[in-house]
Amino acid sequence: MTKQVESKESNFYTASSEKKKINIQNIIFPKLDICTVEELFFRGDDGVLFDYQNRTLGIKKDTVVSFNTYFNGFFANKWKSYTSITNIGVCLSLQGSFNIHIYSVDSFVQSRTIVMQKTVKNAHFDSPIVLENFDIYPYNGMIYIEVQALSNNCQMEGGFFYSYVQEIKDIRLGIVICTYKRETYVRKNIDLLEKNLLSRDEYRDKLKIFVIDNGKTLSSFDNPLIEIIPNKNAGGSGGFARGMIEVANHHRGFSHILLMDDDVLFDPEVILRLSNFLSVINQDDICVGGDMLRLDKKHIQHERGGYWNKLRGCTPVKYNLDLTVLENILFNEIEEYCEYNAWWLYCFPVDSIKKIGLPYPFFIRLDDVEFSKRINNKIIALNGICVWHEQFENKHSPVTEYYNIRNGLIFNSLYYEKNASIFSHLSWFLLPTIRHLFCYRYETAEYVLQAASDFLCGPENLFSQNPQQNHSKLSLCAEKTRRNKNGVSPFIMKKYMESINENENLLHRIWRVFTLNGHILPRSFFWDDRNLTDKGYKVVSSYGSKPLNVFRAKTIIYYNIETQESFAVQFSRTRFFRILFHSIYLGILMLLKYGRLAKLYKTTLGKFTSQSFWEEYLELKKQF
């Protein structure tokens, strides 16, 4: 368990008859099993050494350690705007002699201001150093701690920011984790929560974990605060809908629901900070979203929420930020327009379910986007509240493309029918179809058209199908182009890099597009592919490849360089024109039926997000 310095009574206790003291944010250090990018936690030179075994920070004489970082800075603007916090103090556990500074750095001009300074001699871990609380109103951006060792063998064990407030709300979190046959991920995350939170007396009545087991493969935990709930596999939408029902109907009277993916990595401190923030909010309808950081590059942020583009779909906010860079950390806290936050970490008030209902039965993809759009609450994101998640390109397949296209058509019909032309709705499925055809990914193109065809069936027909059986059929067909661990053909790095760096001039582009990326060229124009060195045998990226990469080639190996998985496709004129004519036919149907279908999807929204629908859809009544 992580060693942290905290008040001896608890995080929440009464300091006086008028105001209460609250620990709002612990200073945390890197962990071997979570994240070891030290610049996310502290900054220092060679005179700073973190002891992972004893959980202490060793600091040589005259060395300065700064906590102006993603996890350990205090970001004043959000706390001033959305909570009742007006003052903060700092408590540190130190050993040795130190010069301690508290600084404020502005979000825009990055000018540093000294807030407080204190010198301590011969400090010991058993006597925490307290810097009395001060008014945060004059300060914007980040408030942070900096310590300078004045003697040899100085050490730091931790610390926390605290405040005094008039009222601390009784926050009770129902944590919902939806899983499907990912026992290793789930047990690791449950163990983290059990050791760091559920074992502590002050949180026993404030937290409960509901694991919705869509695969029905998990065994129970020996803890009454962890409940395993077997569920019909209706995808993430069905799993999270079941979790919301369980939390909303629970006798404990939870105030908030926290949704989390099963395959994320996180520090338990995230849950504490979230709970502390909610306990002093000044607006009851606030939602809190977690940043997504990359699992392979743990200092890189993939997104901080996003907004919907009716032509391109999900658009991430604060994409690809290096969070070890001070400028990026400050920029990350500048609020931008945000319509949704994905369910890798998303918290909202339980009462919202009564107002707007449960998730739409999308199975997977866009259920979180649609729910955020419908709930229409302010979404707050804070530095330090995050998860690490696998990159989405590693999960791309014809199946995920099917759900992206089908659910995108439904989402646009629900919210953007009148704000976009019929041609923009047509382009939602026609442009991906053409792109996949140009890249010889004929099966993926067929899945796009299947998605459009299912949309045209209307909501009643679409959701009368058994979701588990429908998904199984899709997955079975997609096995043909599924990436295999050892690859289906030899991987040649030289060819892969050639495709990455391939470019063309305007004249070549016109020729390529005019010939439908070679599909109307005679076979004699194509390169030979009998040998691995032939130009007709190409190796391209499985994500982000261009039609140019396959032009005039016969055999293509799509390769994921990170997972070292691949699949092969081959040029087929017959499949190209068969799918192309089918897409034209569906485009005509869409022109004729879209207006009526959009109205039908909108008028049935309440039905398909109601608790009665989900109880029948998940066959809950049969279980009792």
Coordinates of C-alpha atoms in Angstrom, one line a residue:
M1 CA 0.0 0.0 0.0
T2 CA 1.3 3.5 -0.8
K3 CA 2.7 5.4 2.1
Q4 CA 0.9 8.7 2.4
V5 CA 0.9 11.5 4.9
E6 CA -2.6 12.2 6.2
S7 CA -4.3 13.8 9.2
K8 CA -4.3 11.3 12.0
E9 CA -8.1 11.5 12.4
S10 CA -9.2 11.0 8.8
N11 CA -9.5 13.0 5.6
F12 CA -12.8 14.4 6.9
Y13 CA -13.2 15.9 10.4
T14 CA -14.5 18.9 12.3
A15 CA -11.9 21.5 13.0
S16 CA -14.2 23.8 14.9
S17 CA -17.9 24.3 15.5
E18 CA -18.1 26.5 12.4
K19 CA -15.8 25.1 9.8
K20 CA -14.6 21.6 8.9
K21 CA -11.2 20.5 7.7
I22 CA -10.9 18.4 4.5
N23 CA -7.9 16.8 2.9
I24 CA -8.4 17.7 -0.7
Q25 CA -5.3 16.3 -2.4
N26 CA -2.5 14.0 -1.4
I27 CA 1.0 14.4 -2.8
I28 CA 1.7 11.1 -4.5
F29 CA 4.8 9.4 -5.8
P30 CA 5.4 7.0 -8.8
K31 CA 4.6 3.3 -8.3
L32 CA 6.3 0.4 -10.1
D33 CA 3.0 -1.3 -11.0
I34 CA 1.3 1.8 -12.2
C35 CA 3.6 4.6 -13.5
T36 CA 7.3 5.3 -13.1
V37 CA 7.5 8.5 -15.2
E38 CA 8.9 10.6 -12.4
E39 CA 8.4 13.9 -14.1
L40 CA 4.6 13.4 -13.8
F41 CA 5.1 13.6 -10.0
F42 CA 8.2 15.7 -9.2
R43 CA 11.1 17.5 -10.8
G44 CA 14.7 17.5 -9.6
D45 CA 18.3 16.9 -10.8
D46 CA 20.7 14.2 -10.0
G47 CA 20.5 15.0 -6.3
V48 CA 17.0 13.5 -6.1
L49 CA 16.5 9.8 -5.8
F50 CA 13.1 8.1 -5.2
D51 CA 13.3 4.9 -3.2
Y52 CA 10.5 2.7 -4.7
Q53 CA 10.8 0.1 -1.9
N54 CA 10.5 2.4 1.1
R55 CA 8.4 5.0 -0.7
T56 CA 10.6 8.0 0.3
L57 CA 12.2 10.8 -1.7
G58 CA 15.9 11.2 -1.0
I59 CA 17.3 14.7 -1.5
K60 CA 20.9 15.7 -1.3
K61 CA 22.0 19.0 0.3
D62 CA 21.3 22.2 -1.7
T63 CA 19.1 20.2 -4.1
V64 CA 15.7 21.6 -5.1
V65 CA 12.7 19.4 -5.7
S66 CA 9.6 21.0 -7.4
F67 CA 6.1 19.6 -7.4
N68 CA 4.8 21.7 -10.3
T69 CA 3.6 18.6 -12.0
Y70 CA 0.5 16.9 -13.5
F71 CA -0.2 14.9 -10.4
N72 CA 1.0 17.1 -7.6
G73 CA 0.2 20.7 -8.6
F74 CA -2.9 22.3 -7.1
F75 CA -4.9 23.9 -9.9
A76 CA -6.7 26.9 -8.3
N77 CA -9.0 28.0 -11.1
K78 CA -11.2 24.9 -11.1
W79 CA -11.4 24.7 -7.3
K80 CA -12.4 28.4 -7.1
S81 CA -14.9 28.2 -9.9
Y82 CA -16.7 24.9 -9.0
T83 CA -16.3 24.4 -5.3
S84 CA -16.6 26.2 -2.0
I85 CA -12.8 26.1 -1.4
T86 CA -11.5 29.6 -0.6
N87 CA -8.3 28.7 1.3
I88 CA -5.7 25.9 1.3
G89 CA -2.9 24.8 3.6
V90 CA -0.1 22.3 3.2
C91 CA 1.1 19.5 5.5
L92 CA 4.5 17.8 4.7
S93 CA 6.3 14.8 6.2
L94 CA 10.0 15.6 6.1
Q95 CA 13.2 14.5 7.7
G96 CA 16.1 16.9 7.8
S97 CA 16.4 20.7 7.3
F98 CA 14.6 22.4 4.5
N99 CA 13.7 25.6 2.9
I100 CA 10.1 25.3 1.7
H101 CA 8.4 27.6 -0.8
I102 CA 4.8 27.6 -2.1
Y103 CA 4.6 29.2 -5.5
S104 CA 1.8 30.2 -7.9
V105 CA 2.3 30.1 -11.7
D106 CA -0.2 31.7 -14.0
S107 CA -1.8 29.7 -16.8
F108 CA -1.0 32.1 -19.5
V109 CA 2.0 34.3 -18.8
Q110 CA 3.7 31.7 -16.6
S111 CA 5.0 34.3 -14.2
R112 CA 5.9 32.8 -10.8
T113 CA 4.8 34.3 -7.6
I114 CA 5.9 33.4 -4.0
V115 CA 2.9 32.6 -1.9
M116 CA 4.6 31.4 1.3
Q117 CA 8.1 30.5 2.6
K118 CA 9.2 28.5 5.6
T119 CA 12.5 27.2 6.9
V120 CA 12.5 24.1 9.1
K121 CA 15.5 22.6 11.1
N122 CA 15.9 18.9 12.0
A123 CA 12.4 17.9 11.0
H124 CA 11.2 14.3 11.7
F125 CA 8.6 12.1 10.0
D126 CA 6.6 11.8 13.2
S127 CA 6.1 15.6 13.4
P128 CA 4.5 16.8 10.1
I129 CA 5.4 20.3 9.0
V130 CA 2.3 22.5 8.5
L131 CA 2.1 25.6 6.4
E132 CA -1.0 27.4 7.5
N133 CA -3.9 27.9 5.2
F134 CA -4.0 31.0 3.0
D135 CA -6.6 32.6 0.7
I136 CA -6.4 31.3 -2.9
Y137 CA -8.5 34.0 -4.4
P138 CA -5.6 36.1 -5.7
Y139 CA -4.0 33.2 -7.5
N140 CA -4.7 31.6 -10.9
G141 CA -3.2 28.6 -12.6
M142 CA -1.2 26.2 -10.5
I143 CA -0.1 26.5 -6.8
Y144 CA 2.7 24.1 -6.0
I145 CA 5.3 23.2 -3.4
E146 CA 9.1 23.4 -3.8
V147 CA 11.6 22.1 -1.2
Q148 CA 15.3 22.7 -0.9
A149 CA 17.5 20.4 1.3
L150 CA 19.7 22.4 3.7
S151 CA 21.4 19.3 5.2
N152 CA 22.6 15.9 4.2
N153 CA 20.4 12.8 4.1
C154 CA 17.2 14.8 3.7
Q155 CA 14.0 12.8 3.0
M156 CA 10.4 13.4 2.1
E157 CA 7.6 10.9 2.8
G158 CA 4.6 12.7 1.4
G159 CA 2.1 15.4 2.2
F160 CA -1.3 16.8 1.4
F161 CA -3.2 20.0 0.6
Y162 CA -6.1 20.7 3.0
S163 CA -8.8 23.4 3.5
Y164 CA -11.5 24.6 5.9
V165 CA -15.1 24.7 4.6
Q166 CA -18.6 25.4 5.9
E167 CA -20.1 22.2 4.5
I168 CA -18.8 18.8 3.3
K169 CA -21.3 17.0 1.2
D170 CA -22.0 13.3 1.9
I171 CA -20.6 11.7 -1.3
R172 CA -21.3 8.1 -1.8
L173 CA -19.8 6.5 -4.9
G174 CA -21.3 3.5 -6.7
I175 CA -18.3 2.4 -8.9
V176 CA -19.5 0.4 -11.9
I177 CA -17.0 -1.6 -13.9
C178 CA -18.2 -3.4 -17.0
T179 CA -16.2 -6.4 -18.2
Y180 CA -16.3 -9.2 -20.6
K181 CA -13.8 -12.0 -20.1
R182 CA -11.0 -9.8 -18.8
E183 CA -10.4 -11.4 -15.4
T184 CA -6.8 -10.3 -15.1
Y185 CA -7.5 -6.6 -15.6
V186 CA -10.5 -6.6 -13.3
R187 CA -8.8 -8.5 -10.5
K188 CA -5.8 -6.2 -10.6
N189 CA -7.9 -3.0 -10.4
I190 CA -10.2 -4.5 -7.7
D191 CA -7.1 -5.4 -5.7
L192 CA -5.9 -1.8 -5.9
L193 CA -9.1 -0.4 -4.7
E194 CA -9.5 -3.0 -2.0
K195 CA -6.0 -2.4 -0.5
N196 CA -6.0 1.4 -0.8
L197 CA -9.6 2.4 -0.2
L198 CA -12.0 -0.4 0.9
S199 CA -9.7 -1.4 3.7
R200 CA -9.9 2.1 5.3
D201 CA -12.7 2.7 7.8
E202 CA -13.6 6.2 6.6
Y203 CA -14.4 4.9 3.2
R204 CA -16.4 1.8 4.0
D205 CA -19.7 3.6 4.0
K206 CA -18.8 5.8 1.0
L207 CA -17.9 3.3 -1.7
K208 CA -19.2 0.1 -3.2
I209 CA -18.0 -1.6 -6.4
F210 CA -20.4 -3.2 -8.8
V211 CA -18.6 -5.4 -11.4
I212 CA -21.0 -6.2 -14.3
D213 CA -19.8 -9.5 -15.7
N214 CA -21.1 -9.7 -19.3
G215 CA -19.0 -12.9 -19.9
K216 CA -20.3 -14.6 -16.7
T217 CA -16.7 -15.8 -15.9
L218 CA -15.8 -14.0 -12.7
S219 CA -15.9 -15.7 -9.3
S220 CA -17.1 -13.6 -6.3
F221 CA -14.8 -11.6 -4.0
D222 CA -14.7 -12.1 -0.3
N223 CA -15.7 -8.6 0.4
P224 CA -19.3 -7.2 0.9
L225 CA -18.2 -4.0 -0.8
I226 CA -17.5 -5.8 -4.1
E227 CA -20.5 -7.2 -5.9
I228 CA -20.1 -9.4 -9.0
I229 CA -23.3 -9.2 -11.1
P230 CA -23.6 -11.7 -14.0
N231 CA -25.3 -10.1 -17.0
K232 CA -26.5 -10.8 -20.5
N233 CA -23.9 -9.7 -23.0
A234 CA -25.5 -6.6 -24.5
G235 CA -22.1 -4.9 -24.8
G236 CA -20.8 -2.0 -22.8
S237 CA -24.1 -0.2 -23.2
G238 CA -25.9 -3.1 -21.5
G239 CA -23.3 -3.6 -18.9
F240 CA -23.2 0.0 -17.8
A241 CA -27.0 0.3 -18.0
R242 CA -27.3 -2.7 -15.6
G243 CA -24.8 -1.1 -13.3
M244 CA -26.7 2.2 -13.3
I245 CA -29.9 0.3 -12.4
E246 CA -28.2 -1.5 -9.5
V247 CA -26.7 1.7 -8.1
A248 CA -29.9 3.7 -8.5
N249 CA -32.0 1.1 -6.7
H250 CA -29.5 0.2 -4.0
H251 CA -30.5 0.8 -0.4
R252 CA -27.3 2.7 0.5
G253 CA -28.6 5.8 -1.4
F254 CA -25.5 6.6 -3.5
S255 CA -25.1 10.2 -4.6
H256 CA -22.9 9.5 -7.7
I257 CA -22.2 6.8 -10.2
L258 CA -18.6 6.3 -11.4
L259 CA -18.3 4.4 -14.6
M260 CA -14.9 2.7 -15.4
D261 CA -13.7 0.5 -18.2
D262 CA -12.3 -2.9 -17.1
D263 CA -9.0 -2.6 -19.0
V264 CA -7.7 0.7 -17.6
L265 CA -4.8 1.4 -15.3
F266 CA -5.2 4.0 -12.6
D267 CA -3.9 5.2 -9.2
P268 CA -6.4 4.8 -6.3
E269 CA -5.7 8.4 -5.4
V270 CA -7.8 9.3 -8.4
I271 CA -10.9 8.1 -6.6
L272 CA -10.0 10.0 -3.5
R273 CA -9.5 13.3 -5.4
L274 CA -12.7 12.8 -7.2
S275 CA -14.6 12.2 -4.0
N276 CA -13.0 15.1 -2.3
F277 CA -13.8 17.4 -5.2
L278 CA -17.4 16.3 -5.3
S279 CA -17.8 16.8 -1.5
V280 CA -17.3 20.6 -1.9
I281 CA -18.8 21.4 -5.3
N282 CA -21.1 24.4 -5.6
Q283 CA -23.2 22.9 -8.4
D284 CA -25.0 19.7 -7.8
D285 CA -25.4 18.7 -11.5
I286 CA -21.7 18.7 -12.3
C287 CA -20.1 15.6 -14.0
V288 CA -16.5 14.8 -13.7
G289 CA -14.5 13.1 -16.5
G290 CA -11.0 11.6 -16.4
D291 CA -8.2 12.3 -18.8
M292 CA -7.0 9.3 -20.9
L293 CA -3.3 8.9 -21.0
R294 CA -1.6 6.3 -23.2
L295 CA -0.7 3.0 -21.8
D296 CA 2.4 2.6 -24.0
K297 CA 3.6 6.2 -23.5
K298 CA 2.4 7.0 -20.0
H299 CA 3.3 10.7 -20.1
I300 CA 1.2 11.4 -23.3
Q301 CA -2.4 12.4 -23.0
H302 CA -4.7 11.0 -25.7
E303 CA -7.6 13.3 -24.8
R304 CA -9.5 15.3 -22.2
G305 CA -13.0 14.7 -23.3
G306 CA -14.2 15.7 -26.7
Y307 CA -16.9 17.1 -28.9
W308 CA -18.9 15.7 -31.9
N309 CA -18.3 16.7 -35.5
K310 CA -21.2 15.6 -37.6
L311 CA -18.9 14.8 -40.5
R312 CA -15.9 13.3 -38.8
G313 CA -17.3 12.0 -35.5
C314 CA -15.5 12.2 -32.2
T315 CA -13.0 15.0 -31.9
P316 CA -10.7 14.8 -28.9
V317 CA -9.8 17.8 -26.8
K318 CA -6.2 18.4 -25.7
Y319 CA -5.0 15.6 -27.9
N320 CA -1.4 14.2 -27.7
L321 CA -0.1 16.4 -24.9
D322 CA 3.2 15.6 -23.2
L323 CA 2.3 16.1 -19.6
T324 CA 5.8 16.3 -18.4
V325 CA 6.1 19.7 -20.0
L326 CA 5.0 22.6 -17.7
E327 CA 3.4 24.6 -20.5
N328 CA 1.2 21.7 -21.4
I329 CA 0.1 21.0 -17.8
L330 CA -1.0 24.6 -17.5
F331 CA -2.7 24.6 -21.0
N332 CA -4.5 21.4 -20.0
E333 CA -6.3 23.3 -17.3
I334 CA -7.7 26.0 -19.6
E335 CA -11.3 25.0 -20.2
E336 CA -12.4 24.2 -23.8
Y337 CA -15.7 23.3 -25.2
C338 CA -16.5 19.6 -24.3
E339 CA -19.6 17.6 -25.1
Y340 CA -18.7 14.2 -23.7
N341 CA -16.2 12.2 -21.7
A342 CA -15.7 8.5 -22.4
W343 CA -16.6 5.9 -19.9
W344 CA -13.0 4.9 -19.0
L345 CA -13.7 7.3 -16.1
Y346 CA -16.9 9.3 -15.9
C347 CA -18.8 10.3 -12.8
F348 CA -22.3 11.8 -12.7
P349 CA -25.1 12.3 -10.1
V350 CA -27.5 9.4 -9.6
D351 CA -30.5 11.7 -9.9
S352 CA -29.6 12.2 -13.6
I353 CA -31.0 8.8 -14.4
K354 CA -34.5 9.8 -13.3
K355 CA -34.3 12.8 -15.5
I356 CA -32.8 11.5 -18.8
G357 CA -32.9 7.7 -18.5
L358 CA -30.3 5.0 -19.2
P359 CA -27.8 4.5 -22.0
Y360 CA -28.9 4.0 -25.6
P361 CA -28.6 0.3 -26.7
F362 CA -25.6 0.8 -29.0
F363 CA -23.8 -2.3 -27.7
I364 CA -20.4 -0.6 -28.0
R365 CA -19.2 2.7 -29.4
L366 CA -20.8 6.1 -28.9
D367 CA -23.0 5.1 -26.0
D368 CA -20.9 7.4 -23.8
V369 CA -21.0 10.2 -26.3
E370 CA -24.8 10.0 -26.6
F371 CA -25.4 9.7 -22.9
S372 CA -23.2 12.8 -22.2
K373 CA -25.1 14.7 -25.0
R374 CA -28.4 13.8 -23.4
I375 CA -27.4 14.5 -19.8
N376 CA -26.1 17.9 -21.0
N377 CA -24.3 18.6 -17.7
K378 CA -21.1 20.6 -17.3
I379 CA -18.2 18.2 -17.5
I380 CA -15.2 19.1 -15.3
A381 CA -11.7 17.6 -15.8
L382 CA -8.8 18.0 -13.4
N383 CA -5.1 17.4 -13.8
G384 CA -4.3 14.2 -11.8
I385 CA -7.7 12.6 -12.4
C386 CA -6.9 10.2 -15.1
V387 CA -6.5 6.6 -16.4
W388 CA -4.1 4.9 -18.7
H389 CA -5.7 3.1 -21.6
E390 CA -4.6 1.2 -24.7
Q391 CA -4.6 3.1 -27.9
F392 CA -7.7 2.7 -30.0
E393 CA -5.9 1.8 -33.2
N394 CA -4.9 -1.4 -31.5
K395 CA -8.6 -2.3 -31.3
H396 CA -9.6 -1.4 -34.8
S397 CA -11.4 -4.1 -36.8
P398 CA -14.3 -4.5 -39.2
V399 CA -16.5 -5.1 -36.2
T400 CA -15.6 -1.8 -34.5
E401 CA -16.1 -0.1 -37.9
Y402 CA -19.6 -1.5 -38.1
Y403 CA -20.6 -0.1 -34.7
N404 CA -18.9 3.3 -35.5
I405 CA -20.8 3.7 -38.7
R406 CA -24.2 2.4 -37.5
N407 CA -24.2 4.2 -34.2
G408 CA -22.9 7.4 -35.8
L409 CA -25.8 7.4 -38.2
I410 CA -28.2 6.9 -35.3
F411 CA -26.5 9.6 -33.2
N412 CA -26.6 12.1 -36.1
S413 CA -30.3 11.4 -36.7
L414 CA -31.0 12.0 -33.0
Y415 CA -29.2 15.3 -32.7
Y416 CA -28.1 16.7 -36.0
E417 CA -30.8 15.9 -38.6
K418 CA -31.7 19.5 -39.1
N419 CA -28.2 20.9 -38.7
A420 CA -26.7 19.0 -41.6
S421 CA -27.7 18.3 -45.2
I422 CA -28.8 14.8 -46.3
F423 CA -25.5 14.6 -48.3
S424 CA -23.5 14.9 -45.1
H425 CA -25.5 12.0 -43.7
L426 CA -24.8 10.0 -46.8
S427 CA -21.1 10.8 -46.6
W428 CA -21.0 9.3 -43.1
F429 CA -21.1 5.8 -44.6
L430 CA -20.2 6.4 -48.3
L431 CA -16.8 8.0 -47.8
P432 CA -15.5 5.3 -45.5
T433 CA -16.8 2.7 -47.9
I434 CA -14.9 4.2 -50.8
R435 CA -11.8 4.6 -48.7
H436 CA -11.8 0.9 -47.6
L437 CA -12.5 -0.2 -51.2
F438 CA -9.5 1.9 -52.4
C439 CA -7.4 0.2 -49.7
Y440 CA -8.5 -3.3 -50.8
R441 CA -10.2 -3.7 -47.4
Y442 CA -13.3 -5.2 -49.0
E443 CA -14.6 -6.9 -45.9
T444 CA -14.4 -3.8 -43.8
A445 CA -16.3 -2.0 -46.6
E446 CA -19.0 -4.7 -46.5
Y447 CA -19.3 -4.1 -42.7
V448 CA -19.8 -0.4 -43.3
L449 CA -22.7 -1.2 -45.7
Q450 CA -24.1 -3.7 -43.2
A451 CA -24.1 -0.9 -40.7
A452 CA -26.0 1.4 -43.1
S453 CA -28.4 -1.4 -43.9
D454 CA -29.2 -2.0 -40.3
F455 CA -29.7 1.7 -39.6
L456 CA -32.3 1.7 -42.5
C457 CA -34.2 -1.1 -40.7
G458 CA -35.3 1.4 -38.0
P459 CA -35.0 1.2 -34.2
E460 CA -37.8 -1.3 -33.6
N461 CA -36.4 -3.9 -36.0
L462 CA -32.8 -3.2 -35.0
F463 CA -33.3 -3.6 -31.3
S464 CA -35.6 -6.5 -31.5
Q465 CA -32.6 -8.6 -32.4
N466 CA -30.7 -10.5 -29.8
P467 CA -27.6 -8.3 -29.3
Q468 CA -25.3 -11.1 -28.2
Q469 CA -26.2 -13.3 -31.2
N470 CA -25.8 -10.3 -33.6
H471 CA -22.4 -9.5 -32.2
S472 CA -21.3 -13.1 -32.4
K473 CA -22.2 -13.2 -36.1
L474 CA -20.3 -10.0 -36.7
S475 CA -17.2 -11.4 -34.9
L476 CA -17.3 -14.7 -36.7
C477 CA -17.3 -12.9 -40.1
A478 CA -14.5 -10.6 -39.0
E479 CA -12.2 -13.5 -38.2
K480 CA -11.3 -13.6 -41.9
T481 CA -9.3 -10.3 -41.4
R482 CA -8.4 -10.7 -37.8
R483 CA -4.9 -9.8 -36.9
N484 CA -2.9 -12.9 -35.9
K485 CA -0.1 -12.8 -33.4
N486 CA 2.6 -14.3 -35.7
G487 CA 1.4 -12.6 -38.8
V488 CA -0.1 -14.3 -41.9
S489 CA 2.9 -13.3 -44.1
P490 CA 6.5 -12.3 -43.6
F491 CA 7.0 -8.8 -42.2
I492 CA 9.6 -6.7 -44.0
M493 CA 10.6 -3.5 -42.1
K494 CA 12.0 -1.8 -45.2
K495 CA 8.7 -2.2 -47.1
Y496 CA 6.8 -0.9 -44.0
M497 CA 8.9 2.2 -43.8
E498 CA 8.6 2.8 -47.6
S499 CA 4.8 2.9 -47.2
I500 CA 5.0 5.3 -44.2
N501 CA 7.1 7.7 -46.2
E502 CA 5.3 7.3 -49.5
N503 CA 4.1 10.5 -51.3
E504 CA 2.8 11.5 -54.7
N505 CA 2.5 14.6 -56.9
L506 CA -0.8 16.1 -58.1
L507 CA -0.7 14.5 -61.5
H508 CA -0.2 11.0 -60.0
R509 CA -3.1 11.6 -57.5
I510 CA -5.4 12.6 -60.3
W511 CA -4.5 9.5 -62.3
R512 CA -4.9 7.2 -59.2
V513 CA -8.4 8.6 -58.3
F514 CA -9.6 8.7 -61.9
T515 CA -8.8 4.9 -62.2
L516 CA -10.6 4.2 -58.9
N517 CA -7.2 3.5 -57.3
G518 CA -6.3 1.1 -60.0
H519 CA -9.6 -0.9 -60.1
I520 CA -10.2 0.0 -63.8
L521 CA -6.6 -0.5 -64.9
P522 CA -5.7 -3.6 -66.9
R523 CA -3.8 -6.4 -64.9
S524 CA -0.7 -5.6 -66.9
F525 CA -0.4 -2.3 -65.0
F526 CA 0.0 -4.1 -61.7
W527 CA 3.4 -5.1 -60.2
D528 CA 4.3 -8.7 -59.6
D529 CA 3.9 -10.2 -56.1
R530 CA 5.4 -13.7 -56.5
N531 CA 8.5 -12.8 -54.5
L532 CA 8.8 -10.9 -51.2
T533 CA 11.0 -8.3 -52.9
D534 CA 8.5 -7.6 -55.7
K535 CA 6.8 -4.2 -55.7
G536 CA 3.4 -6.0 -55.9
Y537 CA 4.0 -7.2 -52.3
K538 CA 3.5 -4.4 -49.9
V539 CA 3.6 -4.0 -46.1
V540 CA 1.6 -1.0 -44.8
S541 CA 0.4 0.3 -41.4
S542 CA -2.9 -1.3 -40.2
Y543 CA -4.0 2.1 -38.9
G544 CA -3.7 5.3 -40.8
S545 CA -2.6 3.8 -44.2
K546 CA -3.4 5.6 -47.4
P547 CA -4.9 4.3 -50.7
L548 CA -1.7 5.4 -52.3
N549 CA 0.1 2.7 -50.3
V550 CA -1.7 -0.1 -52.2
F551 CA -2.0 1.4 -55.6
R552 CA -1.0 -1.2 -58.4
A553 CA 0.0 -3.8 -55.8
K554 CA -1.6 -7.2 -55.7
T555 CA -0.9 -8.4 -52.1
I556 CA -1.0 -6.2 -49.1
I557 CA 0.0 -7.0 -45.5
Y558 CA -1.6 -4.7 -43.0
Y559 CA 0.7 -4.6 -40.0
N560 CA 0.4 -3.2 -36.5
I561 CA 4.0 -2.3 -35.5
E562 CA 3.1 -2.0 -31.8
T563 CA 1.3 -5.3 -31.3
Q564 CA 3.2 -7.1 -34.2
E565 CA -0.1 -8.4 -35.5
S566 CA -1.1 -8.5 -39.2
F567 CA -3.6 -9.6 -41.8
A568 CA -3.4 -9.9 -45.6
V569 CA -5.7 -8.6 -48.3
Q570 CA -5.5 -9.0 -52.1
F571 CA -6.7 -7.0 -55.0
S572 CA -10.2 -8.0 -56.3
R573 CA -11.9 -6.1 -59.1
T574 CA -15.1 -8.2 -58.8
R575 CA -15.5 -7.5 -55.0
F576 CA -14.8 -3.8 -55.6
F577 CA -17.6 -3.3 -58.1
R578 CA -20.1 -5.5 -56.3
I579 CA -19.6 -3.5 -53.1
L580 CA -19.6 -0.2 -55.0
F581 CA -22.9 -0.9 -56.7
H582 CA -24.4 -2.0 -53.4
S583 CA -23.3 1.3 -51.8
I584 CA -25.0 3.3 -54.5
Y585 CA -28.2 1.3 -53.9
L586 CA -28.1 2.0 -50.2
G587 CA -27.3 5.6 -50.9
I588 CA -30.6 5.9 -52.9
L589 CA -32.5 4.2 -50.1
M590 CA -31.0 6.6 -47.6
L591 CA -32.1 9.6 -49.7
L592 CA -35.6 8.3 -49.8
K593 CA -36.0 7.1 -46.2
Y594 CA -33.7 9.3 -44.0
G595 CA -36.2 12.0 -42.9
R596 CA -38.8 9.5 -41.8
L597 CA -36.2 7.3 -40.1
A598 CA -34.6 10.2 -38.2
K599 CA -38.0 11.2 -36.8
L600 CA -38.6 7.6 -35.8
Y601 CA -35.3 7.3 -34.0
K602 CA -36.0 10.6 -32.1
T603 CA -39.6 9.7 -31.1
T604 CA -38.5 6.3 -29.7
L605 CA -35.5 7.6 -27.8
G606 CA -37.3 7.6 -24.5
K607 CA -38.5 4.1 -25.0
F608 CA -35.1 2.6 -25.7
T609 CA -33.5 4.4 -22.7
S610 CA -36.1 3.5 -20.2
Q611 CA -35.5 1.2 -17.3
S612 CA -38.5 -1.0 -18.4
F613 CA -36.9 -1.5 -21.8
W614 CA -33.5 -2.4 -20.3
E615 CA -35.1 -4.8 -17.8
E616 CA -36.7 -6.7 -20.7
Y617 CA -33.7 -6.4 -23.0
L618 CA -31.4 -7.8 -20.4
E619 CA -33.9 -10.4 -19.3
L620 CA -33.7 -9.2 -15.7
K621 CA -37.2 -10.3 -14.8
K622 CA -36.4 -13.9 -15.7
Q623 CA -33.6 -13.8 -13.1
F624 CA -36.0 -13.2 -10.1

